[in-house]
Short mmCIF file of C-alpha atoms in Angstrom, two decimals:
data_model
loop_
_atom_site.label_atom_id
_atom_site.label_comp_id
_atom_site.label_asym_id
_atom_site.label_seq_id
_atom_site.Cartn_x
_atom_site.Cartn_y
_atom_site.Cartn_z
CA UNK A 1 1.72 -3.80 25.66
CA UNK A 2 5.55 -4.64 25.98
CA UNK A 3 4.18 -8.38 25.76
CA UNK A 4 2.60 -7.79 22.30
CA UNK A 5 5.42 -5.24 21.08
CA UNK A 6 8.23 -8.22 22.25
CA UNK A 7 6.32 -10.68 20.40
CA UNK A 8 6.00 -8.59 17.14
CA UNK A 9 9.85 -8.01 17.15
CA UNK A 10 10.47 -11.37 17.77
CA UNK A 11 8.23 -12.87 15.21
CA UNK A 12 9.86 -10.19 12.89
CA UNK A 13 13.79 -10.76 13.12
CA UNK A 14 12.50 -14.37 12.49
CA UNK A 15 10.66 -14.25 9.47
CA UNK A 16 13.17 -10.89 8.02
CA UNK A 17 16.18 -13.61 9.23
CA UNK A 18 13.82 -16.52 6.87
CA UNK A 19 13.30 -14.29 4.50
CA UNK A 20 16.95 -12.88 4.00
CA UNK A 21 18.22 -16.19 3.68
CA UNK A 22 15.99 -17.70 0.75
CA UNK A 23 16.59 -14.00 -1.08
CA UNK A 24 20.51 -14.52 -0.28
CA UNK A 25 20.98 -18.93 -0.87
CA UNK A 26 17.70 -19.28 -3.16
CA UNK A 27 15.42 -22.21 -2.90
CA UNK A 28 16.21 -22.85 -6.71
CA UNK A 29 13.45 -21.72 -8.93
CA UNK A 30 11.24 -21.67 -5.67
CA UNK A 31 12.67 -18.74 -3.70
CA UNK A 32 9.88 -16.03 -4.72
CA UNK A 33 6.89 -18.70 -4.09
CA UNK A 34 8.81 -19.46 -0.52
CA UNK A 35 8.99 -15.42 0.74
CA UNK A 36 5.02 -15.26 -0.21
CA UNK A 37 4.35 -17.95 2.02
CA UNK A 38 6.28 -17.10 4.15
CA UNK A 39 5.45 -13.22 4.39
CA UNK A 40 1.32 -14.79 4.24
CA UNK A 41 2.37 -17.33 7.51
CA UNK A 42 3.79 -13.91 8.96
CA UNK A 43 1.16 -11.41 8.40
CA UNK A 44 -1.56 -13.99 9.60
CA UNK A 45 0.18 -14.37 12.86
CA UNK A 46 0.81 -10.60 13.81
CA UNK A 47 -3.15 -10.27 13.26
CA UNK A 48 -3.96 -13.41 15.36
CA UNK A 49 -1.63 -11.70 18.09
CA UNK A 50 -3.29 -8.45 17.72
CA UNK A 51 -6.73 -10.44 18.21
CA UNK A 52 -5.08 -11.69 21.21
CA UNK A 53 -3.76 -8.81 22.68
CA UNK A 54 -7.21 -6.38 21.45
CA UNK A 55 -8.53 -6.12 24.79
CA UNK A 56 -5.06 -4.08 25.75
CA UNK A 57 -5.15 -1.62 22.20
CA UNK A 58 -8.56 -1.15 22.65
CA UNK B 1 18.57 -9.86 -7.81
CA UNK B 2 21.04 -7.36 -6.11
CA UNK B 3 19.08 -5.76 -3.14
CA UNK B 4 21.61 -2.58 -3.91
CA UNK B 5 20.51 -2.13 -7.19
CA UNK B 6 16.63 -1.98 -6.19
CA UNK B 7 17.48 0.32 -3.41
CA UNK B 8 19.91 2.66 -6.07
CA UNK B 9 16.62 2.42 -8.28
CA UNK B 10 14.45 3.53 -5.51
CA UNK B 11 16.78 6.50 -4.73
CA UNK B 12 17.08 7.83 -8.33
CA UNK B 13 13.24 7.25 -8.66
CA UNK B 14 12.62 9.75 -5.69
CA UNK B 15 14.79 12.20 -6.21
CA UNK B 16 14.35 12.21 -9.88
CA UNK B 17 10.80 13.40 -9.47
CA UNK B 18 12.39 16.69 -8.15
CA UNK B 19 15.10 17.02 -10.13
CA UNK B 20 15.82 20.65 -11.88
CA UNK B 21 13.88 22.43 -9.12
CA UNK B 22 14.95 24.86 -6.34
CA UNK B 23 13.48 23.40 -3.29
CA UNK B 24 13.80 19.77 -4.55
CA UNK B 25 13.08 17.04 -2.61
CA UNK B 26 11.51 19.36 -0.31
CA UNK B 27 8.09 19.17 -1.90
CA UNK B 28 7.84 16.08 -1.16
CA UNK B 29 6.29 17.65 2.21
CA UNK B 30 5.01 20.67 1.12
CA UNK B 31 2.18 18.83 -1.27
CA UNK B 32 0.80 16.41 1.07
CA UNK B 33 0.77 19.29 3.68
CA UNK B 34 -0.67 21.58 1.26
CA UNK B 35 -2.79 18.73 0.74
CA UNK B 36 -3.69 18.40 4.53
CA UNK B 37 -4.35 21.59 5.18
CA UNK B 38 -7.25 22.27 2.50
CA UNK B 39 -8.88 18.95 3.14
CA UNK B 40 -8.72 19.13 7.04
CA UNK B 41 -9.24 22.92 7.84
CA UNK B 42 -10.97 23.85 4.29
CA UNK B 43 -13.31 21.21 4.47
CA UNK B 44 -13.93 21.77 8.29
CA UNK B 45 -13.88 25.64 8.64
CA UNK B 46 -15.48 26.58 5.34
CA UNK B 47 -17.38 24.36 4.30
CA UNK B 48 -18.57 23.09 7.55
CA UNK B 49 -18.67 18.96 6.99
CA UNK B 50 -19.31 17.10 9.49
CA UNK B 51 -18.65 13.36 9.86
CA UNK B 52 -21.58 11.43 11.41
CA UNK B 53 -21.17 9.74 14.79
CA UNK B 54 -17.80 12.66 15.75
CA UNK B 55 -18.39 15.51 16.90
CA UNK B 56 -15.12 17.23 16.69
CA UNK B 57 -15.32 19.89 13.68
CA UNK B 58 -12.14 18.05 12.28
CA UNK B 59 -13.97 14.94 12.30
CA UNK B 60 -14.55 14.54 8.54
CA UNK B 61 -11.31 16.04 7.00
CA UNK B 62 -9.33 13.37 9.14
CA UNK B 63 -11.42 10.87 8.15
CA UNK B 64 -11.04 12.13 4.15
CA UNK B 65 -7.02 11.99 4.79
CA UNK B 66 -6.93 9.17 6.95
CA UNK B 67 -8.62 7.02 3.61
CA UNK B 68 -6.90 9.17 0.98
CA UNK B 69 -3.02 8.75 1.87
CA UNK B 70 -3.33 5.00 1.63
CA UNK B 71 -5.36 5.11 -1.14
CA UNK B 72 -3.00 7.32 -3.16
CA UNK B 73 -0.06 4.97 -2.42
CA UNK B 74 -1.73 1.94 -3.69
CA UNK B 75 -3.04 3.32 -6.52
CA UNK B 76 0.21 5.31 -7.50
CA UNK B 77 1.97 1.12 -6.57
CA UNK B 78 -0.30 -0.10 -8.94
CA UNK B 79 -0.69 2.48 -11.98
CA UNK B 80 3.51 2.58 -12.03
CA UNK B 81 4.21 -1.10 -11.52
CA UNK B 82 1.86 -1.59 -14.05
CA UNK B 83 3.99 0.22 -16.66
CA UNK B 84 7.69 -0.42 -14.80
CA UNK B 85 8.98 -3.05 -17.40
CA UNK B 86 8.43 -0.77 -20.33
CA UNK B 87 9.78 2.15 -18.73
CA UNK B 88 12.96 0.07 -17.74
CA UNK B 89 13.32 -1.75 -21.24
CA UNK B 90 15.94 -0.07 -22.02
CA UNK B 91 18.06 -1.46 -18.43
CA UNK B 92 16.07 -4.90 -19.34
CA UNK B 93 17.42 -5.13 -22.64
CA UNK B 94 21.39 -4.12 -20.78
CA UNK B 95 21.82 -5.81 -17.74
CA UNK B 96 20.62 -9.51 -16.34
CA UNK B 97 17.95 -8.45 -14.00
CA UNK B 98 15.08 -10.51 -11.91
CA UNK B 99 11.85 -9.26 -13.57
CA UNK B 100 9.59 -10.35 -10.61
CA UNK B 101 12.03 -7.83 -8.37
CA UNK B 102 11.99 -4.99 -10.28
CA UNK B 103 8.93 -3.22 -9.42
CA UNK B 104 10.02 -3.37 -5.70
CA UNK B 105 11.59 -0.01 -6.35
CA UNK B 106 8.23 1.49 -6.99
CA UNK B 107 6.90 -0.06 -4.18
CA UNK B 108 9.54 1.13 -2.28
CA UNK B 109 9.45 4.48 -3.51
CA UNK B 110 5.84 5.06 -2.98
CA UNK B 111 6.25 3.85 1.18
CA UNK B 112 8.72 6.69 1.59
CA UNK B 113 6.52 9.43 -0.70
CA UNK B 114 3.79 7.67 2.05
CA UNK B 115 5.84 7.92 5.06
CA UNK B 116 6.55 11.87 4.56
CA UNK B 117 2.86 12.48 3.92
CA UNK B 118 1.63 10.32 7.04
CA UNK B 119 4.26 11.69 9.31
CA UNK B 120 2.90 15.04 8.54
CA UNK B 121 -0.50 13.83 9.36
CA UNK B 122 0.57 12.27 12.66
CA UNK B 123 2.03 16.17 13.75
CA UNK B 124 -0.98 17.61 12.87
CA UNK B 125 -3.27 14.89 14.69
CA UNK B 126 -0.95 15.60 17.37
CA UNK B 127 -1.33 19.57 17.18
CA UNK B 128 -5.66 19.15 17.16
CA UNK B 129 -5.72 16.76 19.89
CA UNK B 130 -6.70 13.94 17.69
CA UNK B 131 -3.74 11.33 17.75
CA UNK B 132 -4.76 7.81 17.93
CA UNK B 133 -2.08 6.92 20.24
CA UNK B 134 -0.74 3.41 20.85
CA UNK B 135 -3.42 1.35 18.78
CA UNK B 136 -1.12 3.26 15.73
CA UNK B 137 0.77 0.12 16.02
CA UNK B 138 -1.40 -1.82 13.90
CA UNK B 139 -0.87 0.58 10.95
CA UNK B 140 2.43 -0.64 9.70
CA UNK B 141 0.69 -4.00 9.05
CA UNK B 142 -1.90 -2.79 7.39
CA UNK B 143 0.21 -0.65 5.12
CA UNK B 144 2.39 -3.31 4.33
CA UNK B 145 -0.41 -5.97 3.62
CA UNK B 146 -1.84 -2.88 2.00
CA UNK B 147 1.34 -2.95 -0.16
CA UNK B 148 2.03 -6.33 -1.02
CA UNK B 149 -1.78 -6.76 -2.88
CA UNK B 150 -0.71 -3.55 -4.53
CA UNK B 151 2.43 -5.26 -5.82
CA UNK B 152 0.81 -8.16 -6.87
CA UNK B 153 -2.03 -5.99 -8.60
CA UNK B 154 0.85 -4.19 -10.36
CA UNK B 155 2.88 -7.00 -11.33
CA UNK B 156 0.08 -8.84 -12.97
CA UNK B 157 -0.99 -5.87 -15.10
CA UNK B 158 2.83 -5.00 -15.55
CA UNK B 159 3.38 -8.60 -17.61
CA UNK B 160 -0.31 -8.06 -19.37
CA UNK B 161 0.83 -4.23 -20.28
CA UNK B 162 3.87 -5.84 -22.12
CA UNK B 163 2.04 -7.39 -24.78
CA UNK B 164 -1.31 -5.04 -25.11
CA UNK B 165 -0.24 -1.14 -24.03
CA UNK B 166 -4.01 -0.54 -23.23
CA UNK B 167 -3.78 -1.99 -20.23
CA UNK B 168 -1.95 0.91 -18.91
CA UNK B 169 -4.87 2.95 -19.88
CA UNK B 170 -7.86 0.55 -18.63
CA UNK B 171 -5.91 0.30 -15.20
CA UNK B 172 -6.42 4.08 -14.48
CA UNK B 173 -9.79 3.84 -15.24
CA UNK B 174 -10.37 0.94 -13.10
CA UNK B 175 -8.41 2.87 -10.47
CA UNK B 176 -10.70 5.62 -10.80
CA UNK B 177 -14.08 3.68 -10.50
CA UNK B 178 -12.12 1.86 -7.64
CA UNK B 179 -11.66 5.01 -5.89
CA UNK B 180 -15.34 5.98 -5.69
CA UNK B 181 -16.51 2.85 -5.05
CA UNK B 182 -14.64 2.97 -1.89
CA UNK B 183 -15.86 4.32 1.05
CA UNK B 184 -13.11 6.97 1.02
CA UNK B 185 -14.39 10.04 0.22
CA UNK B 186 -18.48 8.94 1.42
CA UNK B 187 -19.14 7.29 4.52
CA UNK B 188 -20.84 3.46 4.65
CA UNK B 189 -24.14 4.87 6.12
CA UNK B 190 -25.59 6.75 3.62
CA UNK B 191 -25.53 3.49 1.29
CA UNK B 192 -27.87 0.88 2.12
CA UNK B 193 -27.57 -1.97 4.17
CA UNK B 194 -26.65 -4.65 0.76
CA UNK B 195 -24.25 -2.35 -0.88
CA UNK B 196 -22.29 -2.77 2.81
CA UNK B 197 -22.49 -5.92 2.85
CA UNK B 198 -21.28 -6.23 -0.91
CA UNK B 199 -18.61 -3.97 0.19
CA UNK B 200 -17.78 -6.07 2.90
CA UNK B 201 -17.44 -8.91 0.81
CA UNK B 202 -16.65 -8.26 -2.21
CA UNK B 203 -14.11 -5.01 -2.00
CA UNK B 204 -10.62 -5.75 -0.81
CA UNK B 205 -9.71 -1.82 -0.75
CA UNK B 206 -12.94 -1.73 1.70
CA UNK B 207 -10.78 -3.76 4.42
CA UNK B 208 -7.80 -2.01 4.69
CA UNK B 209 -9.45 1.70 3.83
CA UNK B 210 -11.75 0.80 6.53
CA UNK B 211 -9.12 -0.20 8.99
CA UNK B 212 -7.13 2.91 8.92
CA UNK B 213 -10.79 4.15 9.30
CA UNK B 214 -11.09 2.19 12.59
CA UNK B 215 -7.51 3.00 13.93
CA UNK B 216 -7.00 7.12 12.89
CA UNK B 217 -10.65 8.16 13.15
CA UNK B 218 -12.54 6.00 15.51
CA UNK B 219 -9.07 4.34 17.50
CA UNK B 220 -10.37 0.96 17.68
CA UNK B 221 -9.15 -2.34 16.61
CA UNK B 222 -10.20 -2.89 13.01
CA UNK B 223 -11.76 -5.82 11.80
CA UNK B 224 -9.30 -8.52 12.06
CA UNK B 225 -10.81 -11.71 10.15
CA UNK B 226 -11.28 -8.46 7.13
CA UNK B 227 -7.78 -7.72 7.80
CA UNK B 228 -7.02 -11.98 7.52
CA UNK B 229 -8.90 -12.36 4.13
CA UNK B 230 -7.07 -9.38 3.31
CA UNK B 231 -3.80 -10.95 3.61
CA UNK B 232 -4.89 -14.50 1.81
CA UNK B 233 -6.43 -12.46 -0.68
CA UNK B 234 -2.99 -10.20 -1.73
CA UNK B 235 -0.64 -13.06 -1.22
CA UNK B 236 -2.73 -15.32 -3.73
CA UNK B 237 -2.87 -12.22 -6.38
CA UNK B 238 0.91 -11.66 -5.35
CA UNK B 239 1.05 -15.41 -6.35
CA UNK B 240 -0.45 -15.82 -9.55
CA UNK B 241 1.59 -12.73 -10.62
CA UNK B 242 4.62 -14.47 -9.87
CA UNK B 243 3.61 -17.81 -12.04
CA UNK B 244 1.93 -15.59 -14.88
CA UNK B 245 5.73 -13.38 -15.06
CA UNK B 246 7.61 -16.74 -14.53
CA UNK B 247 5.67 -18.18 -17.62
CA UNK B 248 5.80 -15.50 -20.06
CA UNK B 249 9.24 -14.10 -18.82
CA UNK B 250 10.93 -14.99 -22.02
CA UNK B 251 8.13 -13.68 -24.16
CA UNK B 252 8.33 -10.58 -21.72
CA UNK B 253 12.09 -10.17 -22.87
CA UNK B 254 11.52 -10.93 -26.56
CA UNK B 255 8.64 -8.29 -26.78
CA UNK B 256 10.44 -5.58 -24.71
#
């Protein structure tokens, strides 16, 4: 359980620090376009960690 | 966009509901626990409803709220995003601002009207005896992918509501249908076996109304490959929202 809540925090910070930066610098006319792929990459992870950890939630 | 200005707008937006009356932003919590209370107790001490497969007495009011808070945030995301740009012409037409970033207040606005109303439904799982405990983790998630296919929903019929004000209109009544389509306020057994499977397959609301199904009534780990489509699924919508708003923007502004 701390495994899987350390992971999620970690995997967090990274993609809020990602995510703060193209909002903040801009990737020109591709900023928006780069947070949804970005926020997809992240949401697809955290579920294929839950999968992971399911046997400890469940 | 300035991430101040969406927060100010998110702050004026709640507290302007409330505005003018005495116990102001106080009934924020009285109506969903007003709302809790007849659905949970009315529905299980009155009327007697039972929820197949539970055999607690609660069983099918928490099921009924556990569907119904989400549910009411993404369909209040969607409805008002759908209508944000007219109802902020008038700051449109004044100041430079990022249209693709300006329903975020809504968005925002409707997580914290959620927050209050699921907080209060936490205490009172927590009074009966019927708190999920620590598979409630997964719930943020599912909110927020929850959220972001609301946003994209909302932004899409926001640039179409510009140009043709009916859409406003035909999005509440799709809303509606959407609603009882939904296994939110029936449960998937009394529907046959190929209307479950359509729902499966076919209904996006099914996947994450069906994992806060999973989590607050059964505590079990929802379906994650639903949960996996669910996030291609909003991020693609969230997508071609952007590109429609990014190629009409200038129409957008002329029309508004």
């Amino acid at each position: 359980m701390i495994l899987l809540l350390l992971a999620l925090a970690a995997l967090s910070a990274l993609v809020a620090v990602a995510i703060r930066g193209v909002w903040r610098k801009g990737f020109g006319r591709a900023a928006a376009p780069m947070i949804i792929a970005l926020s997809t990459v992240y949401f697809l992870l955290v579920f294929m960690i839950f999968e992971f950890f399911s046997p400890v939630l469940a | 966009m300035n991430l101040a200005l969406i927060l100010q707008f998110t702050k004026q937006d709640f507290f302007e509901r409330y505005s003018g009356s005495v116990l102001g932003a106080l009934w924020a919590f009285i109506h969903p626990l007003v709302m809790i209370f007849i659905f949970v107790v009315i529905f299980a001490n009155v009327m007697g409803t039972r929820l197949p497969g539970i055999s607690s007495v609660y069983g099918y009011g928490v099921y009924l709220v556990a569907g119904l808070l989400p549910w009411m945030a993404f369909a209040n995301t969607v409805s008002r995003c759908s209508s944000v740009f007219l109802e902020k012409r008038a700051v449109i037409g004044k100041v430079r601002v990022s249209l693709p970033y300006l329903p975020l207040y809504v968005l925002l606005s409707e997580t914290v009207t959620f927050l209050i109303a699921f907080t209060i439904f936490m205490s009172f799982l927590v009074v009966t005896g019927h708190f999920p405990g620590k598979i409630l983790i997964l719930l943020p998630f599912v909110f927020l992918v929850q959220q972001v296919f609301a946003f994209g929903l909302g932004l899409f019929f926001g640039v179409l509501n510009v140009f043709l004000r009916d859409v406003k209109e035909m999005v509440g009544i799709l809303l509606t249908f959407w609603f009882w389509l939904t296994p939110i306020v029936w449960v998937m057994d009394i529907v046959p076996a190929a209307v479950q499977a359509i729902q499966v397959a076919f209904n996006p609301a099914f996947l994450f109304i069906d994992a806060y199904h999973q989590i607050v009534v059964h505590q079990q780990v929802p379906d994650i490959s639903g949960l996996m489509r669910l996030v291609v699924i909003a991020h693609l919508v969230l997508l071609a929202a952007y590109f429609l708003l990014k190629w009409l923007e200038k129409d957008v502004r002329d029309f508004l």
